[in-house]
Coordinates of C-alpha atoms in Angstrom, one line a residue:
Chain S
X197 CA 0.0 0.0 0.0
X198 CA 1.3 3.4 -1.0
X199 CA 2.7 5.3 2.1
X200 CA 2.0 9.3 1.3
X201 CA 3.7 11.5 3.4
X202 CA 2.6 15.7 3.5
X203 CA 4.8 18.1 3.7
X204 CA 4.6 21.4 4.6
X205 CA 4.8 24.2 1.7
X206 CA 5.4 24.4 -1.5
X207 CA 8.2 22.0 -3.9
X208 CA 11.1 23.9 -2.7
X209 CA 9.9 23.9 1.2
X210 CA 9.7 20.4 0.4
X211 CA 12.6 19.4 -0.5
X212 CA 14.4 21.3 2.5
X213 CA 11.9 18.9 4.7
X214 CA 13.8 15.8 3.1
X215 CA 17.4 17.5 3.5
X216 CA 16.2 18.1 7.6
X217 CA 15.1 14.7 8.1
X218 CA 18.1 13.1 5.8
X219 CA 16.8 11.5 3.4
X220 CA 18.8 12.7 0.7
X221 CA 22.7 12.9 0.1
X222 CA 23.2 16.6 0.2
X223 CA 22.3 17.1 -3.2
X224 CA 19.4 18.6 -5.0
X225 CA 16.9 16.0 -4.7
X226 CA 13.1 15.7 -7.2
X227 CA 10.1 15.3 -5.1
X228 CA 8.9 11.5 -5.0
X229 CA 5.1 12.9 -5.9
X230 CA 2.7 10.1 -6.4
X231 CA 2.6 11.0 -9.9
X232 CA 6.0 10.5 -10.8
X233 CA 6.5 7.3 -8.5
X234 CA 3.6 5.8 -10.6
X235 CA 5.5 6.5 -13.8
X236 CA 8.4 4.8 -12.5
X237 CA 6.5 1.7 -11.1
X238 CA 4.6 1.0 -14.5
X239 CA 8.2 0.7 -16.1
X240 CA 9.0 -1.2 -13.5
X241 CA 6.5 -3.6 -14.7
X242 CA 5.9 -4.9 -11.5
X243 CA 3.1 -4.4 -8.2
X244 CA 4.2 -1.5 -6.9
X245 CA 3.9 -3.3 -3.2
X246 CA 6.1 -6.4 -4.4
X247 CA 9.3 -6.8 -2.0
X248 CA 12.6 -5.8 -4.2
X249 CA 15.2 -7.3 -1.0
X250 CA 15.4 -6.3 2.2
X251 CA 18.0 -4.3 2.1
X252 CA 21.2 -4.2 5.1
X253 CA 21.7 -2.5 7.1
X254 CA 18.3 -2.4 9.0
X255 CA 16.9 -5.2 6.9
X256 CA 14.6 -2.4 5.2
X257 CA 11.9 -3.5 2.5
X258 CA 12.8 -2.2 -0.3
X259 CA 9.3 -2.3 -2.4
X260 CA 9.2 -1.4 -6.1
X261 CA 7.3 1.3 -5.2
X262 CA 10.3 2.7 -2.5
X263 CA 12.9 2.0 -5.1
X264 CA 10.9 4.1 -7.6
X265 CA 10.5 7.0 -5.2
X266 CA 14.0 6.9 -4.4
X267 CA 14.8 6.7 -8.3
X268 CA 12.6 9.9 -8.5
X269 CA 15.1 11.6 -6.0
X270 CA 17.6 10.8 -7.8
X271 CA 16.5 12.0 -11.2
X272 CA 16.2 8.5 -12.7
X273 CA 14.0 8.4 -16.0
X274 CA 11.0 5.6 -15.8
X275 CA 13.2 3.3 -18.0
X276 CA 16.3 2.8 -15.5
X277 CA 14.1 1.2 -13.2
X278 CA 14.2 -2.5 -14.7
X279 CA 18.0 -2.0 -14.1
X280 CA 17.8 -0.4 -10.8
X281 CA 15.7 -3.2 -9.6
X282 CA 18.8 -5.3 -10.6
X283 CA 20.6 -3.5 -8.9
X284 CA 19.0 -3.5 -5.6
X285 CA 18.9 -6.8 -5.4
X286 CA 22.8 -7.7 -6.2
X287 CA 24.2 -5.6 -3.3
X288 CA 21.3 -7.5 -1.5
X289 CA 22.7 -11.3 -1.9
X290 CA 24.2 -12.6 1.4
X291 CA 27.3 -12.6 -0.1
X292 CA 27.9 -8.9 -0.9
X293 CA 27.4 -8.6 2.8
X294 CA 26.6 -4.7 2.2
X295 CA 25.5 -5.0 5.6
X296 CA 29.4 -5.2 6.6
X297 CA 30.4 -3.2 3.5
X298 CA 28.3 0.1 4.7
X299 CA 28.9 -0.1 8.4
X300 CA 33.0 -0.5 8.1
X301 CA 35.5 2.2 8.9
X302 CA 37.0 1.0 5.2
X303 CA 35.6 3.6 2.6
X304 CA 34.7 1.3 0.0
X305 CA 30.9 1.2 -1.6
X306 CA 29.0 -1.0 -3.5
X307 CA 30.4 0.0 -7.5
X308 CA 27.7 -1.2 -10.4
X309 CA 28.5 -2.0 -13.7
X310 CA 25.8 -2.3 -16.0
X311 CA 26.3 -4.6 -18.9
X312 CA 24.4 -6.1 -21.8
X313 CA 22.9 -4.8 -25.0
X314 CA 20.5 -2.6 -22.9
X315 CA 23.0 0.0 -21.3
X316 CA 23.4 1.4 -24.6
X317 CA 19.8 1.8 -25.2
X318 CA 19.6 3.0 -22.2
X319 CA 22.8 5.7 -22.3
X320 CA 24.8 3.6 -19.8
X321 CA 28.0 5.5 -20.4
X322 CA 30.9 3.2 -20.8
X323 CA 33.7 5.5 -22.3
X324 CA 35.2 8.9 -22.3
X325 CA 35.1 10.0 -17.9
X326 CA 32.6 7.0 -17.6
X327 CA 33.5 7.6 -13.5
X328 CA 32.8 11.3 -13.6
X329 CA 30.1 13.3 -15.5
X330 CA 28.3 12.8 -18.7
X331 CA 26.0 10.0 -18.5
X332 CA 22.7 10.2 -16.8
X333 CA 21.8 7.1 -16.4
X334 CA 25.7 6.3 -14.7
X335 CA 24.8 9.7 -12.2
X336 CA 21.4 8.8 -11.5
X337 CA 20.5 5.0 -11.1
X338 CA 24.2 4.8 -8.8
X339 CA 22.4 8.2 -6.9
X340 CA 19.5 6.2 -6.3
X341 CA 21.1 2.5 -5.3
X342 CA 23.2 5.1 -2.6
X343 CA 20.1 6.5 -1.4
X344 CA 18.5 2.9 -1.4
X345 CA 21.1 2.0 1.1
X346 CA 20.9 5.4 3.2
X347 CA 16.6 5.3 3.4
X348 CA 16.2 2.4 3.0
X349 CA 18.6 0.3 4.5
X350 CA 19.3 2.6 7.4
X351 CA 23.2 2.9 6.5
X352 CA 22.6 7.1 7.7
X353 CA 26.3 8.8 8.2
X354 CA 27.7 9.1 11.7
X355 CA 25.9 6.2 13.8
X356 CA 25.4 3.8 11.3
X357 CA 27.8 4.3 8.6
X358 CA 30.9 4.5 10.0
X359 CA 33.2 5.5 7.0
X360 CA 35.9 7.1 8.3
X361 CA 36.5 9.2 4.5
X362 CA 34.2 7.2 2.7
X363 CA 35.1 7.8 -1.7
X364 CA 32.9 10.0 -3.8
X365 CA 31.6 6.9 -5.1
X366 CA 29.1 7.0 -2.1
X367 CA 27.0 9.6 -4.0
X368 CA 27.3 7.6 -7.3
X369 CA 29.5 5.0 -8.7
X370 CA 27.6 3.3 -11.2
X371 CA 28.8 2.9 -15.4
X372 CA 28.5 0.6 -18.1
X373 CA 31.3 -2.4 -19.4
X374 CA 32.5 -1.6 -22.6
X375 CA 30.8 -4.3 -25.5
X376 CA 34.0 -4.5 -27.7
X377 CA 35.6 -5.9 -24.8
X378 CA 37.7 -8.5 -26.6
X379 CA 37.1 -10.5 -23.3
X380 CA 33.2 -10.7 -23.6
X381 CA 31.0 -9.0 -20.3
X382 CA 32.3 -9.6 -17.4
X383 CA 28.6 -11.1 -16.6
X384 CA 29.6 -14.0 -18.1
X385 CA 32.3 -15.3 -16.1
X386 CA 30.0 -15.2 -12.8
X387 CA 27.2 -17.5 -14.3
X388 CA 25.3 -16.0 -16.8
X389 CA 24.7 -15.7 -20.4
X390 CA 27.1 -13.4 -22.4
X391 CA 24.1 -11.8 -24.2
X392 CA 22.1 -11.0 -21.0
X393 CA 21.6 -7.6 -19.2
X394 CA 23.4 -7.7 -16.2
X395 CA 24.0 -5.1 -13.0
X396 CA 27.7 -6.1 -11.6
X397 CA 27.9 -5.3 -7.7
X398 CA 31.6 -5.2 -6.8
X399 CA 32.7 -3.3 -2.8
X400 CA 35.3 -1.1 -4.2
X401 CA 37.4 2.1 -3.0
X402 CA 37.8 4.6 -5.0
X403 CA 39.3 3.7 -8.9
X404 CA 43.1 4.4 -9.2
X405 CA 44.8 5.3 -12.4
X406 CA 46.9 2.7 -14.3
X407 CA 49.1 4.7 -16.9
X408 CA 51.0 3.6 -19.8
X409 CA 51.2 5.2 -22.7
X410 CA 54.4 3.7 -23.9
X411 CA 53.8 0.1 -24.6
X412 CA 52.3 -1.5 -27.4
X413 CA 53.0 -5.0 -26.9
X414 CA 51.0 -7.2 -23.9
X415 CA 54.3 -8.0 -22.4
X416 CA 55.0 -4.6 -22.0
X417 CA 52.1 -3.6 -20.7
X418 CA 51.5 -6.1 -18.2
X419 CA 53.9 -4.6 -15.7
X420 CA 51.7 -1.6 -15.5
X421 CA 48.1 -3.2 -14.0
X422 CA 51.0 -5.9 -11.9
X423 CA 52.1 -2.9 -10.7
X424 CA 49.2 -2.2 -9.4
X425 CA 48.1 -5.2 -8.2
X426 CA 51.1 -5.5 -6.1
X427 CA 50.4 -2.7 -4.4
X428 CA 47.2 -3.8 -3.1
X429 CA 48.5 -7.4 -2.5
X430 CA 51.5 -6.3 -0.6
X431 CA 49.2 -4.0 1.8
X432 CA 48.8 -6.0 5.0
X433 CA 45.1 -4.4 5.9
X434 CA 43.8 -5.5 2.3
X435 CA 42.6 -8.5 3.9
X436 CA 41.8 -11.1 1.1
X437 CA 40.7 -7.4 -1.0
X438 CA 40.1 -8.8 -5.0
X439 CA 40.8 -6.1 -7.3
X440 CA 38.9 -4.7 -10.6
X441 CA 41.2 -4.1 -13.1
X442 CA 39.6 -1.7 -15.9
X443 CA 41.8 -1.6 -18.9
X444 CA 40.4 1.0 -21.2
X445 CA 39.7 0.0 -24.8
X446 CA 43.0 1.1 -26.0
X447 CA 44.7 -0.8 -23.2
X448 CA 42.0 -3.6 -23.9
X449 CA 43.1 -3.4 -27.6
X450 CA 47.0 -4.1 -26.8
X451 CA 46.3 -6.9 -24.2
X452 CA 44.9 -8.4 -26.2
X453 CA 46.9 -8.4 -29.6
X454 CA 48.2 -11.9 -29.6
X455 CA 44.9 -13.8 -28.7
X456 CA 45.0 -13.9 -24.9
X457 CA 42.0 -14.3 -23.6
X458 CA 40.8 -12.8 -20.1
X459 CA 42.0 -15.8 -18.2
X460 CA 45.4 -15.6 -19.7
X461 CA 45.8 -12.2 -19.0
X462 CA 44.6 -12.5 -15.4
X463 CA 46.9 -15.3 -15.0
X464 CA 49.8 -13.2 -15.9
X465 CA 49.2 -10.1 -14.2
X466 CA 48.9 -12.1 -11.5
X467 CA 52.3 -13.9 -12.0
X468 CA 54.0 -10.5 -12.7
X469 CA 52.3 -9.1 -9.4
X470 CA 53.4 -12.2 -7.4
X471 CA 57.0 -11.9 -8.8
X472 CA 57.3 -8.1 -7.5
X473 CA 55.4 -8.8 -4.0
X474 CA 58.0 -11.9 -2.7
X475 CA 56.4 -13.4 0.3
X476 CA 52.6 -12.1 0.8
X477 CA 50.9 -11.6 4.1
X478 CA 47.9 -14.5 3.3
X479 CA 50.2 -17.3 1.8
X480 CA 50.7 -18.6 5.2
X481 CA 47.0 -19.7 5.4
X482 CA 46.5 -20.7 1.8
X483 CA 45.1 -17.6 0.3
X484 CA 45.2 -17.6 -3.3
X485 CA 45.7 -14.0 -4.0
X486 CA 45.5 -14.5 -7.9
X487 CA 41.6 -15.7 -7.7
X488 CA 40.6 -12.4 -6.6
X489 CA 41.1 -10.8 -9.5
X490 CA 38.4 -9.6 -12.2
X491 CA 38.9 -7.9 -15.7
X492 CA 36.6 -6.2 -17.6
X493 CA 36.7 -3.3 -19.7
X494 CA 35.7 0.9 -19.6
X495 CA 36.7 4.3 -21.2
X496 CA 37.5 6.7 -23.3
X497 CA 38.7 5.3 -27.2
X498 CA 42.1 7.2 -27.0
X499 CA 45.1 7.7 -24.5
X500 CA 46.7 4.9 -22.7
X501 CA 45.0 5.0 -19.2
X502 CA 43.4 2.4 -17.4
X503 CA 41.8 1.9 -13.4
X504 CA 42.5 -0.5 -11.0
X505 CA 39.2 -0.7 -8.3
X506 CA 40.8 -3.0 -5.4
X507 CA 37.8 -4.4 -3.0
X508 CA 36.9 -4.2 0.4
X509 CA 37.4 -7.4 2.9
X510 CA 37.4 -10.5 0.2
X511 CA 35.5 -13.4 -0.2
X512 CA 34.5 -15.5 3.0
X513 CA 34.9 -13.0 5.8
X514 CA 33.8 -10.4 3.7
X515 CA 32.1 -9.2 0.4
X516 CA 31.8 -11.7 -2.8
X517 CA 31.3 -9.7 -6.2
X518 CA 27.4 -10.5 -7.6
X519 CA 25.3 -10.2 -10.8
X520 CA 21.7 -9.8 -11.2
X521 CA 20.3 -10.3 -14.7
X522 CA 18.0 -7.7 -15.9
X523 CA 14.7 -8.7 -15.8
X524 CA 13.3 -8.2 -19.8
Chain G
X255 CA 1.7 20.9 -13.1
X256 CA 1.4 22.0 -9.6
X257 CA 2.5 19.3 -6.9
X258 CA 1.2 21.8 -4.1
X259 CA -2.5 20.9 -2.6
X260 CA -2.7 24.0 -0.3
X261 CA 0.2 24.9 1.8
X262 CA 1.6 21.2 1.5
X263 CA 3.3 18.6 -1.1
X264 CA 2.5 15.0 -0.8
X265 CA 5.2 12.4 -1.8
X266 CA 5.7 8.7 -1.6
X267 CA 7.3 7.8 1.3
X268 CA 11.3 6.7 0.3
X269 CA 11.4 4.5 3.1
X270 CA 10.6 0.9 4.0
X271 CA 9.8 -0.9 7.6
X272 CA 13.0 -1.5 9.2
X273 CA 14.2 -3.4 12.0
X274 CA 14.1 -7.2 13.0
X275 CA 12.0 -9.3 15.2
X276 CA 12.2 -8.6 19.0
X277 CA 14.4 -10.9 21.1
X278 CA 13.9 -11.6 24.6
X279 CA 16.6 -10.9 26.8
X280 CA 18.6 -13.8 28.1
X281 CA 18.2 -13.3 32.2
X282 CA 21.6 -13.1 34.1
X283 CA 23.5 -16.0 34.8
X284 CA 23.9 -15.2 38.6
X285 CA 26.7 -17.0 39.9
X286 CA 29.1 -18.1 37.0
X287 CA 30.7 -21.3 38.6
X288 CA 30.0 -24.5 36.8
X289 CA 28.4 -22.2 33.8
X290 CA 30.3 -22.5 30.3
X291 CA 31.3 -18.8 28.9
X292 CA 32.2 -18.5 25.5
X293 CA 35.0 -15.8 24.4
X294 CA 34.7 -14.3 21.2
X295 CA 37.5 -12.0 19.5
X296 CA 36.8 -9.8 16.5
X297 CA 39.9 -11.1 15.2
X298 CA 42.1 -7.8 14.3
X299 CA 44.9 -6.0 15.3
X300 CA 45.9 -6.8 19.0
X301 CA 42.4 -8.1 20.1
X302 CA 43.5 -11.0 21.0
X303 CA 45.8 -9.1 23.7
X304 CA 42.3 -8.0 24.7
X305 CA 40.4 -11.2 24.9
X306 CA 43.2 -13.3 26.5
X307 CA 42.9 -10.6 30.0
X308 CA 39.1 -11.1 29.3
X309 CA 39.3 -15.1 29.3
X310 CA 41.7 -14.4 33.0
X311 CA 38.8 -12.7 34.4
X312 CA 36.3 -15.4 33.6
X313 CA 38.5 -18.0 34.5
X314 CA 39.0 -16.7 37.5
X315 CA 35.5 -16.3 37.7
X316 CA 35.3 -20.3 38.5
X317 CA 33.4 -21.2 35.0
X318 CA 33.2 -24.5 34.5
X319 CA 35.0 -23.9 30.6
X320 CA 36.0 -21.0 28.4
X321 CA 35.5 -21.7 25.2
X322 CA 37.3 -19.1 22.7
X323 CA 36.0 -18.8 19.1
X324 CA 35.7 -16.0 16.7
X325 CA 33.0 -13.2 15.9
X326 CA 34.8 -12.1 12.6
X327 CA 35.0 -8.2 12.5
X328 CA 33.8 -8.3 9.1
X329 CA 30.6 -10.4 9.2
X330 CA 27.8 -12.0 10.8
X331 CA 27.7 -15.6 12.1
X332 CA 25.8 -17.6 10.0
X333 CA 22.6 -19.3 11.6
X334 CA 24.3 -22.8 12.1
X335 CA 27.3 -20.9 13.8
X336 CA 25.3 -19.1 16.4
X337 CA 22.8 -22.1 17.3
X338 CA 26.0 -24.0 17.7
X339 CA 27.5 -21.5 20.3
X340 CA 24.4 -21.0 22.1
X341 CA 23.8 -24.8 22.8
X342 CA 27.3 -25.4 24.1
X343 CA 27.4 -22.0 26.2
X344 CA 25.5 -20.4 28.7
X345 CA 27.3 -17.3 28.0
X346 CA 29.3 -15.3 25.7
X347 CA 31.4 -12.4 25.8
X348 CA 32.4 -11.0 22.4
X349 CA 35.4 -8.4 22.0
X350 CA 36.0 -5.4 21.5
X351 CA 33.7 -3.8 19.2
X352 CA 36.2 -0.8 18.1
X353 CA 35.6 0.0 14.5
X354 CA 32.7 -0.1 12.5
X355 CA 32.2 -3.6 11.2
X356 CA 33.5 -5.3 14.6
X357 CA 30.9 -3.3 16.0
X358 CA 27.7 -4.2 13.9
X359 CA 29.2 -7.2 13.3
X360 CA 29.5 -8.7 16.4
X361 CA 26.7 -6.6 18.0
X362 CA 24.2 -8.4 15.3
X363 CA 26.0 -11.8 17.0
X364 CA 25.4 -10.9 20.2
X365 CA 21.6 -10.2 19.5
X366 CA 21.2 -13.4 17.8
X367 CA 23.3 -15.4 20.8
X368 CA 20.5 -13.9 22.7
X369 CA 17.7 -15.1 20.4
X370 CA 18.9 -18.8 20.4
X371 CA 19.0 -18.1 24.1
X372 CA 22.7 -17.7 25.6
X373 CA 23.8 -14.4 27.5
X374 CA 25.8 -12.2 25.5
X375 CA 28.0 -9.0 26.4
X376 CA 29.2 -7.2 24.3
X377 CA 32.2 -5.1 24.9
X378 CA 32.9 -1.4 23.1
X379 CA 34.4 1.6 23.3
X380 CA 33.3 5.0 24.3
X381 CA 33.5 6.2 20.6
X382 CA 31.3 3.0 19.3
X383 CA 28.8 3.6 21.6
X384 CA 26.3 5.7 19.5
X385 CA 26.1 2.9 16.8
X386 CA 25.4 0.4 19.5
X387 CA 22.7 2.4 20.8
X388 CA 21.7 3.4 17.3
X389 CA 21.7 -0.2 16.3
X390 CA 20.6 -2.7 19.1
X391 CA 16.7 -1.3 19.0
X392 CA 16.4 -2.0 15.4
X393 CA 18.6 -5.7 15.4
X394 CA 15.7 -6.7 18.1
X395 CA 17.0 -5.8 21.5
X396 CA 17.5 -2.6 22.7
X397 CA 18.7 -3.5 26.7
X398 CA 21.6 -5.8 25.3
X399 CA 23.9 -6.2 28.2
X400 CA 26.8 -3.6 26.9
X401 CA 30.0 -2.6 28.7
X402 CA 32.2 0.2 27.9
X403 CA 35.6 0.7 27.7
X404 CA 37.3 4.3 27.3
X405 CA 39.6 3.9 24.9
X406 CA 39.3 2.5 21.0
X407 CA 41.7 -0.2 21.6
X408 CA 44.4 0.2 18.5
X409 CA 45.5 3.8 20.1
X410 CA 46.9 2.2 22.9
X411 CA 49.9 -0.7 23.5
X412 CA 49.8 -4.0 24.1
X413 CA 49.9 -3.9 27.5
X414 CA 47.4 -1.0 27.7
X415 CA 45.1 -2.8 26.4
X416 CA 45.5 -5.7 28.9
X417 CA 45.0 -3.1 31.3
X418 CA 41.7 -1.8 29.9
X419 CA 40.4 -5.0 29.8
X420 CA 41.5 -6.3 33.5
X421 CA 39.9 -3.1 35.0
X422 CA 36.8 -3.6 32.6
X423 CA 37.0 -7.4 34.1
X424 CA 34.3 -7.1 37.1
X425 CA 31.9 -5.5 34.8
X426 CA 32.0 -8.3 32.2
X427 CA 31.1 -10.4 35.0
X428 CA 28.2 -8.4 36.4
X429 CA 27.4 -8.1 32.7
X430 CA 26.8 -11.8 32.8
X431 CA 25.6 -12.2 36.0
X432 CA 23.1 -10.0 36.0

């Protein structure tokens, strides 16, 4: 059943109510009006009272129709919301464990990557500053899943969400995998179809650079995401952390020159990072620090720069990477 | 279009019911000879420095056994895990809730400890205590026996630490005795 709220005065009055009672991120927020949450629950496609997740950490239900007013805050157009429900329910599995991920001191947030023929269609930005500005649909439906987990789930800075810098990725952190990934989606290596519409929840920091604009031969270029990796590996408080390497489609392009596919080139970065680390922290009790890491593919068509997105607490005592297939 | 009936707006709400199921509180043990006590340690950074001077108190104490697991610092107990703790132990004491995670982590524990019906404490600092208080009402059980300690417990040495938790010691044990 639809829960109205009144508030006092007109839209702008409003929206100062929701910045008082902090249900919004600090930002301009739209004013969830009945109107415009129907809109966005008949794209949906779904009864508006049907039970998305319960989302950590307050186990709060998370209805269609919440998710749509929240997607309304954000800005979201009607049509996100088939991949917003995705969304919500991938940092939802047990094994994100966003209820750890949004209560830890460790700044890292839930990071989507929407996949699939439909990010296209859809505008999901996968290229040129696909991290900052420029894509709607990368700002808003990553606004909204951060204000699903703040109203929703109860994760409200200072009591509950104990960041101690938290990323700017806690606003929005949301964009697109590139589809001339020579690799195929990265959907497809956690149990779904290579042609399916996917939302990839991964507990990341904030992305680091990964710069070479020198090499143009995957043996060269390895060094420069092992580099990286190392770093992360050789951190003692990375606890099991798996890291997201991002080659860009020009770094994509010289990986993979000779054929290798993306387990081949996992499997050397990781030798190259193991080679520069020497003895690791985890080796002691059998943690294969090569399994933790994913590739897929984002960003600009030109200049040699790539990201690296290393996790929060890995697998087992911590967050496992999921995928939620769009529903058609 | 106008949005504004009158002098107000009306929106949908954007948020949900939140909370779990209450839990009844586990009554105090009373005396804590020939009770089994399980210690639990978050598992980071010096807490087992912590937990060891918390296990001397017990001990002392005259339980019958100390058992001394884990309440990982990074995520709830499973189901099995908790059932399994509660049937072997009248009592639990899990440490030291000093960051974020440990905190809801093990505070979610302790809650469900409770539920399956064994008396848990849960220790924390002075600086974790908003998110306990923040938390416990809406994991099922606001009066969770809590006891503070003053200092968030990687800012201070080794043997600091075993001092904060010997002089926290006798209220651990009224903790679980109720």
């Amino acid at each position: 059943m639809t829960q109205t709220v009144q508030l006092e005065g007109d839209e702008s009055a409003a929206v100062e109510r929701l910045h008082e009672q902090g249900l919004t991120d600090g930002l301009p927020v739209v004013l969830p009006t009945p109107e415009r949450v129907a809109a966005h629950v008949q794209a949906a496609g779904l009864p508006a009272s049907e039970l998305v997740a319960l989302v950590p950490p307050m186990s709060g239900e998370a209805t269609v129709e919440i998710v749509a007013s929240n997607a309304v805050m954000a800005g979201c157009r009607p049509e996100y919301m088939p991949v917003l429900l995705a969304g919500v329910r991938a940092m939802c599995r047990e094994e994100f464990n966003l209820y750890g991920v949004r209560t830890s001191n460790h700044p890292a947030s839930p990071m989507f990557l929407v996949s699939g023929p439909l990010a296209a269609e859809l505008g999901f930005g996968h290229g040129t500053n696909c991290f900052g500005p420029g894509s709607r649909a990368n700002a808003t439906v990553g606004r909204a899943l951060n204000l699903i987990i703040q109203n929703v789930g109860g994760a409200t800075p200072g009591p509950i969400d104990q960041a101690v810098l938290g990323h700017p990725g806690r606003y929005t952190y949301c964009i697109a995998e590139d589809p001339e990934a020579p690799w195929g989606p990265l959907h497809g290596t956690l149990g779904l179809d290579a042609g399916a519409n996917a939302v990839t929840c991964f507990a990341g920091d904030a992305p680091r650079a990964v710069m070479d604009y020198a090499s143009t031969e995957p043996e060269e270029l390895l060094p420069a995401f092992a580099r990286s990796v190392a770093n992360v590996w050789r951190d003692p408080f990375y606890t099991m952390s798996e890291v997201l390497l991002i080659p860009s489609i020009a770094h994509a392009r010289v990986l993979a020159k000779h054929g290798w596919t993306r387990e081949e080139i996992k499997r050397r970065v990781g030798e190259q990072a193991r080679a520069q680390c020497g003895e690791l922290p985890l080796e002691a009790i059998g943690h294969v620090y090569e399994a933790g890491i994913h590739l897929t593919c984002a960003g600009g068509p030109w200049g040699q720069y790539s990201a690296l997105v290393n996790g929060w607490v890995g697998p087992g005592p911590g967050s496992t990477m999921t995928t939620e297939e769009v529903a058609a | 279009m106008s949005i504004t009936e009158g002098d107000t707006c009306t929106i949908v709400a954007p948020v949900g019911h939140q909370g779990r199921d209450p839990v009844d509180l586990v009554g105090g043990l009373g005396s804590l000879e020939s009770r089994p006590i399980a210690v639990l340690d978050i598992s980071k950074v010096r807490s087992d420095v912590f937990v060891d001077a918390v296990e001397r108190c017990i001990r002392e104490a005259g339980t019958e056994s100390v058992e001394r697991g884990v309440a990982l610092a990074s995520k709830r107990m499973d189901e099995d895990e908790v059932r399994g703790l509660a049937e072997r132990n009248d009592g639990a004491v899990l440490a030291l809730a000093d960051c974020g995670t440990c905190t809801s982590a093990t505070l979610y524990d302790a809650v469900e400890l409770h539920r399956n019906g064994c008396r848990a404490v849960l220790v924390t600092t002075e600086a974790l205590r908003a998110t306990v208080d923040a938390l416990a009402p809406r994991l099922g059980l606001a009066d969770l026996p809590v006891v503070e300690v003053e200092l968030p417990n990687r800012e201070q040495t080794a043997e600091e630490i075993a001092d904060t938790a010997t002089a926290a010691g006798p209220a651990i044990l009224a903790a679980l005795r109720g």
